[in-house]
Amino acid sequence: MTDALARVEHVAVSLLVALGIALIGVPLVLTLYLSVFDEKLILFPPHGYTLDWYPAIPATFGAPIWTSLQLGVGAVAGSLLLGVPAGIGLSRHRFRGKGLVSTLLLAPLTVPGIALGLAVYMLLVSIDEQAGSGLTGSLVGLVLAHVMITTPWVVRLCIASLATHDRTAEEAAASLGAHPLAVIWRVTLPAMRPGIIAGALFAFVVSFENLELALFLTSPGVTTLPVAVLQYLEYHIDPMVAAVAVAQTVGIAVLLLLLDRFVRLGRVVR
Amino acid sequence: MTAAPEAAALSLDRLVRRFGAHAAVDDVSLEVAPGELVVLLGPSGCGKTTTLRLIAGFIAPNAGDIRLDGRSIVALPPHRRDMGIVFQSYALFPHLSVARNIAFGLEMRRAGTAATAARVEEMLRMVRLEEFAARLPRQLSGGQQQRVALARALAIHPRVLLLDEPLSNLDAALRQDMAREIRLLQQARGITSIMVTHDQTEAMALADRLVLLHDGKVQQIGPPEALHLRPANPFVARFIGGSNVVPGRIDGGTRLALADGVAITLAAAYRGSSAASLAVRPDSIRLGTPGQGCARAEGTVELCTWLGATVEHLVRLSPQVAILARGPGLGPDAAPRHKGGARVTLHWSAGEEFLFDAADRPVAADVVDTTPARETNDA
């Protein structure tokens, strides 16, 4: 009796797992499948298969990809510059207004992207009006906006990486003659390494695939990949978009695997 | 024991450190001679670790001064105090090898590659970990990690060595070895040292002098024997040696009247008539027929516990007062065991009872006591 019950349970669990994998996997596999259709329009079944869509990507999406890469690197640099010191400060020190700083740093995660994009757009326009600058529609404006949404990830992962770190190691370093900055450089930062790397990776991925903010902030010369894909889809329904999606997925997966060799991401991201 | 040239005299002058309204360290003064090892002892929350952190410079005092060879260091940040610290949690740098951990302080002092390497080598030999130089801390046992921490602290020729519960994370078996190792190294190098512990045995084993702290205040300072033989107040008597403390009233003479009408006959006579408390260590109390000049008290055995080497009787004198007596449990001198409910007479001799007045100050006996001369205590 219990044997039968155990069997039913086993089957049920297996089914659920299969369903979960299917939910994640089917769209991916379908995208991969579509990207090799030898068709101008997405027709089913296709007349044939081709890999020609992949080499054609740079001609159509080369400039947006380059913009997105620059933007991603800029956002990572900016959010590390802000987020790592913030993470150290928030986990190591007590100060007045700590709760407020912590909330402000994490708040962008809770605001809908579209609302944030519109707000940033309006802010940049008014700054440009007042100061005569050209932030709206520029790469600098995009980087600044992305830093806002990537910093929370860096801060959170930095705090997480310090939560398990014994802070007496820092006192030991000080007692051995290390200046406060030397303590951070020689003891605190090495302890945070996995968190910093994971934070940088998250920041890059968040920036690279962000659509909502970029929608408001791109301009004809400065377009990110997700925006370019969206614009392309308005006029073409062909396997090219699927090929771009597959290329992007593979690129990020390779990045993740490489990084996992250096830091156990699982240890930092729980 | 000769002090190395670097040995410094440390003095704490009326240190106060408050956390909110609570004074964690309350008017603590202490003079530590060059090469001396002083142990700060007390229950948790007594202020001993706060005192150590004040000396290290991790926190600043609200009042008072800390001097090293007469020069105030209270305004110096930790990295300019030249103190080697051994932490309870070892606090090794997890990403650096054993050798790099030991070299850390020398690198901070820009000691030079050759000098650093030589010193690291010397330190590794000192703690017998030469073959572990390239290992990471997490690949070592607790005892080995603590030895690395000690080597790292001593590598910089610290003017003072601070030890914060250095043994409490170690196995009981290892603790004795490590205690001996610390003591030998400290003596060989003549380093002025302060150790914090809550463990009496550890404190006795290591200390030149003990400082007993309670509620942020110094209770007594002196060699371990002095705290044993001449407790300054009932707290010291209770903490060191676990004395029975019995509150009562003295009425000029040898009679201590307890609250509920029962009386104890004291070994010595005391002048005056006032509230007083009596402290007697369990080991001083014997059961049986008292000899001439002994203190005595009548009671009923409540519990007899045989612990092998010792046997303990809990004897109730009155509804509110019970006293613990401890005698040898084995061998020709083994104390007789009494069952629960037996009426017994407790007795002890004059040098083994301590009387304190209502303000917890010691009360001297009228008669000259018969115990041998003791070291003076400076509390």
XYZ file of N, CA and C in Angstrom, chain B residues 121-226:
318
model
N 60.029 33.027 8.779
C 60.676 31.735 9.002
C 60.831 31.469 10.504
N 61.337 32.482 11.208
C 61.581 32.376 12.648
C 60.270 32.110 13.401
N 59.233 32.837 13.013
C 57.941 32.693 13.687
C 57.346 31.309 13.433
N 57.462 30.845 12.184
C 56.939 29.519 11.846
C 57.639 28.448 12.676
N 58.956 28.628 12.855
C 59.708 27.660 13.648
C 59.245 27.726 15.103
N 59.023 28.942 15.567
C 58.611 29.154 16.959
C 57.321 28.388 17.284
N 56.352 28.422 16.353
C 55.082 27.735 16.628
C 55.030 26.359 15.951
N 56.196 25.893 15.469
C 56.335 24.564 14.877
C 55.347 24.317 13.736
N 55.256 25.255 12.814
C 54.346 25.084 11.687
C 55.074 25.283 10.352
N 56.409 25.000 10.353
C 57.203 25.259 9.146
C 56.589 24.624 7.911
N 56.121 23.379 8.048
C 55.656 22.673 6.849
C 54.257 23.123 6.395
N 53.657 24.065 7.157
C 52.321 24.521 6.789
C 52.332 25.920 6.174
N 53.539 26.424 5.885
C 53.680 27.822 5.437
C 52.775 28.167 4.261
N 52.619 27.229 3.340
C 51.885 27.550 2.112
C 50.392 27.247 2.215
N 49.969 26.658 3.338
C 48.550 26.299 3.470
C 47.681 27.525 3.695
N 46.402 27.367 3.391
C 45.432 28.404 3.740
C 44.900 28.110 5.143
N 44.495 29.146 5.871
C 44.038 28.931 7.251
C 42.978 27.841 7.378
N 42.036 27.773 6.429
C 40.942 26.806 6.595
C 41.435 25.365 6.471
N 42.688 25.181 6.015
C 43.217 23.820 5.911
C 43.912 23.390 7.202
N 43.866 24.240 8.232
C 44.522 23.918 9.496
C 43.485 23.605 10.577
N 43.928 22.922 11.626
C 43.052 22.661 12.772
C 42.944 23.922 13.617
N 42.024 23.909 14.560
C 41.826 25.071 15.424
C 43.092 25.468 16.173
N 43.766 24.479 16.738
C 44.976 24.758 17.503
C 46.070 25.342 16.619
N 46.188 24.791 15.405
C 47.194 25.312 14.475
C 46.864 26.737 14.065
N 45.580 27.000 13.833
C 45.179 28.361 13.452
C 45.508 29.342 14.570
N 45.270 28.899 15.816
C 45.553 29.793 16.926
C 47.048 30.057 17.033
N 47.869 29.053 16.700
C 49.319 29.253 16.732
C 49.757 30.218 15.634
N 49.088 30.133 14.476
C 49.391 31.096 13.406
C 49.041 32.505 13.882
N 47.884 32.622 14.548
C 47.456 33.941 15.039
C 48.473 34.492 16.035
N 48.999 33.608 16.877
C 50.003 34.024 17.860
C 51.287 34.458 17.153
N 51.699 33.668 16.166
C 52.912 34.001 15.411
C 52.736 35.329 14.680
N 51.555 35.534 14.109
C 51.288 36.770 13.375
C 51.362 37.982 14.311
N 50.816 37.797 15.527
C 50.818 38.912 16.482
C 52.231 39.203 16.991
N 53.041 38.149 17.170
C 54.380 38.348 17.729
C 55.391 38.777 16.675
N 55.068 38.534 15.396
C 56.021 38.829 14.322
C 56.392 40.302 14.285
N 55.487 41.167 14.693
C 55.736 42.608 14.575
C 56.473 43.178 15.783
N 56.998 42.324 16.660
C 57.624 42.796 17.896
C 56.688 43.762 18.619
N 55.507 43.296 18.991
C 54.547 44.231 19.596
C 55.062 44.709 20.945
N 54.649 45.909 21.309
C 55.053 46.426 22.616
C 54.192 45.796 23.704
N 52.961 45.441 23.319
C 52.072 44.753 24.252
C 51.360 43.645 23.479
N 51.194 42.497 24.118
C 50.442 41.404 23.502
C 49.082 41.313 24.190
N 48.018 41.384 23.386
C 46.671 41.294 23.941
C 46.053 39.970 23.516
N 45.549 39.221 24.476
C 44.979 37.906 24.186
C 43.514 37.900 24.616
N 42.619 37.767 23.645
C 41.190 37.819 23.939
C 40.620 36.406 23.941
N 40.422 35.831 25.101
C 39.912 34.467 25.229
C 40.601 33.528 24.234
N 41.932 33.468 24.249
C 42.627 32.758 23.171
C 42.387 31.256 23.179
N 41.904 30.721 24.282
C 41.814 29.263 24.371
C 40.389 28.741 24.290
N 39.402 29.639 24.325
C 38.049 29.122 24.534
C 37.464 28.426 23.313
N 38.072 28.612 22.124
C 37.556 27.874 20.964
C 38.269 26.541 20.756
N 39.181 26.207 21.668
C 39.960 24.980 21.490
C 39.375 23.828 22.317
N 39.710 22.611 21.903
C 39.300 21.438 22.668
C 39.949 21.482 24.050
N 39.281 20.858 25.009
C 39.790 20.872 26.384
C 41.221 20.336 26.447
N 41.498 19.272 25.699
C 42.819 18.645 25.756
C 43.889 19.584 25.229
N 43.530 20.340 24.191
C 44.479 21.230 23.542
C 44.728 22.473 24.368
N 43.731 22.811 25.185
C 43.747 24.081 25.904
C 44.958 24.181 26.823
N 45.235 23.095 27.556
C 46.363 23.101 28.482
C 47.675 23.303 27.739
N 47.826 22.576 26.613
C 49.048 22.700 25.815
C 49.237 24.124 25.341
N 48.149 24.683 24.818
C 48.215 26.028 24.253
C 48.512 27.046 25.353
N 47.905 26.829 26.521
C 48.147 27.743 27.641
C 49.633 27.744 27.998
N 50.198 26.528 28.091
C 51.628 26.414 28.409
C 52.471 27.085 27.337
N 52.080 26.867 26.064
C 52.842 27.420 24.952
C 52.840 28.953 25.021
N 51.657 29.501 25.266
C 51.552 30.965 25.368
C 52.421 31.472 26.504
N 52.341 30.810 27.647
C 53.090 31.249 28.820
C 54.594 31.192 28.566
N 55.048 30.089 27.946
C 56.485 29.946 27.691
C 56.979 31.014 26.722
N 56.233 31.221 25.642
C 56.644 32.224 24.657
C 56.639 33.612 25.267
N 55.614 33.877 26.056
C 55.488 35.200 26.671
C 56.652 35.450 27.626
N 57.008 34.412 28.377
C 58.103 34.584 29.332
C 59.439 34.670 28.623
N 59.627 33.820 27.605
C 60.907 33.812 26.894
C 61.158 35.153 26.239
N 60.104 35.760 25.736
C 60.276 37.031 25.042
C 60.032 38.224 25.944
N 59.581 37.956 27.154
C 59.376 39.041 28.097
C 58.418 40.100 27.599
N 57.349 39.666 26.950
C 56.416 40.638 26.387
C 55.339 40.990 27.406
N 55.141 42.278 27.603
C 54.046 42.747 28.442
C 52.744 42.249 27.833
N 51.930 41.539 28.620
C 50.748 40.918 28.025
C 49.523 41.099 28.896
N 48.397 41.207 28.213
C 47.123 41.234 28.922
C 46.230 40.190 28.288
N 45.680 39.323 29.105
C 44.799 38.297 28.586
C 43.431 38.428 29.233
N 42.415 38.188 28.427
C 41.043 38.227 28.916
C 40.505 36.808 28.942
N 39.883 36.430 30.031
C 39.256 35.112 30.060
C 38.139 35.088 31.093
N 37.226 34.136 30.942
C 36.202 33.946 31.959
C 36.499 32.670 32.732
N 37.592 31.997 32.317
C 37.917 30.685 32.876
C 38.982 30.831 33.959
N 38.603 30.479 35.188
C 39.509 30.646 36.321
C 40.779 29.829 36.222
N 40.629 28.561 35.806
C 41.791 27.676 35.737
C 42.827 28.259 34.790
N 42.330 28.688 33.622
C 43.167 29.313 32.625
C 43.859 30.546 33.214
N 43.099 31.324 33.931
C 43.631 32.553 34.521
C 44.725 32.226 35.528
N 44.463 31.252 36.391
C 45.441 30.853 37.410
C 46.715 30.352 36.751
N 46.541 29.564 35.680
C 47.687 28.925 35.038
C 48.605 29.957 34.399
N 48.064 31.068 33.938
C 48.857 31.973 33.124
C 49.284 33.258 33.832
N 48.512 33.675 34.820
C 48.669 35.048 35.284
C 49.836 35.254 36.226
N 50.565 36.360 36.025
C 51.413 36.883 37.082
C 50.512 37.549 38.116
N 49.574 38.333 37.583
C 48.577 38.947 38.458
C 47.213 38.855 37.818
N 46.203 38.774 38.668
C 44.825 38.705 38.201
C 44.133 40.037 38.470
N 43.254 40.400 37.558
C 42.367 41.524 37.811
C 40.959 40.964 37.708
N 40.241 40.981 38.816
C 38.874 40.462 38.778
C 37.925 41.635 38.576
N 37.138 41.542 37.496
C 36.205 42.616 37.159
C 34.777 42.149 37.357
N 33.928 43.107 37.754
C 32.502 42.812 37.876
C 31.757 44.119 37.668
N 30.745 44.099 36.791
C 29.985 45.320 36.491
C 30.881 46.489 36.090
N 31.940 46.192 35.369
C 32.820 47.254 34.885
C 33.782 47.792 35.917
N 33.724 47.263 37.133
C 34.598 47.786 38.190
C 35.615 46.731 38.601
N 36.808 47.218 38.971
C 37.829 46.318 39.483
C 37.418 45.863 40.874
N 37.358 44.552 41.096
C 37.025 44.022 42.410
C 38.276 43.797 43.235
N 39.304 43.271 42.565
C 40.556 43.009 43.263
C 41.663 42.782 42.249
N 42.856 43.262 42.578
C 44.025 43.024 41.741
C 45.083 42.367 42.606
N 45.686 41.312 42.100
C 46.750 40.698 42.874
C 47.170 39.377 42.274
N 48.215 38.766 42.838
C 48.614 37.436 42.389
C 47.463 36.467 42.647
N 47.357 35.394 41.865
C 46.246 34.454 42.038
C 46.066 34.012 43.486
N 47.188 33.744 44.190
C 47.082 33.274 45.571
C 46.389 34.305 46.446
N 46.698 35.577 46.209
C 46.141 36.628 47.056
C 44.627 36.664 46.938
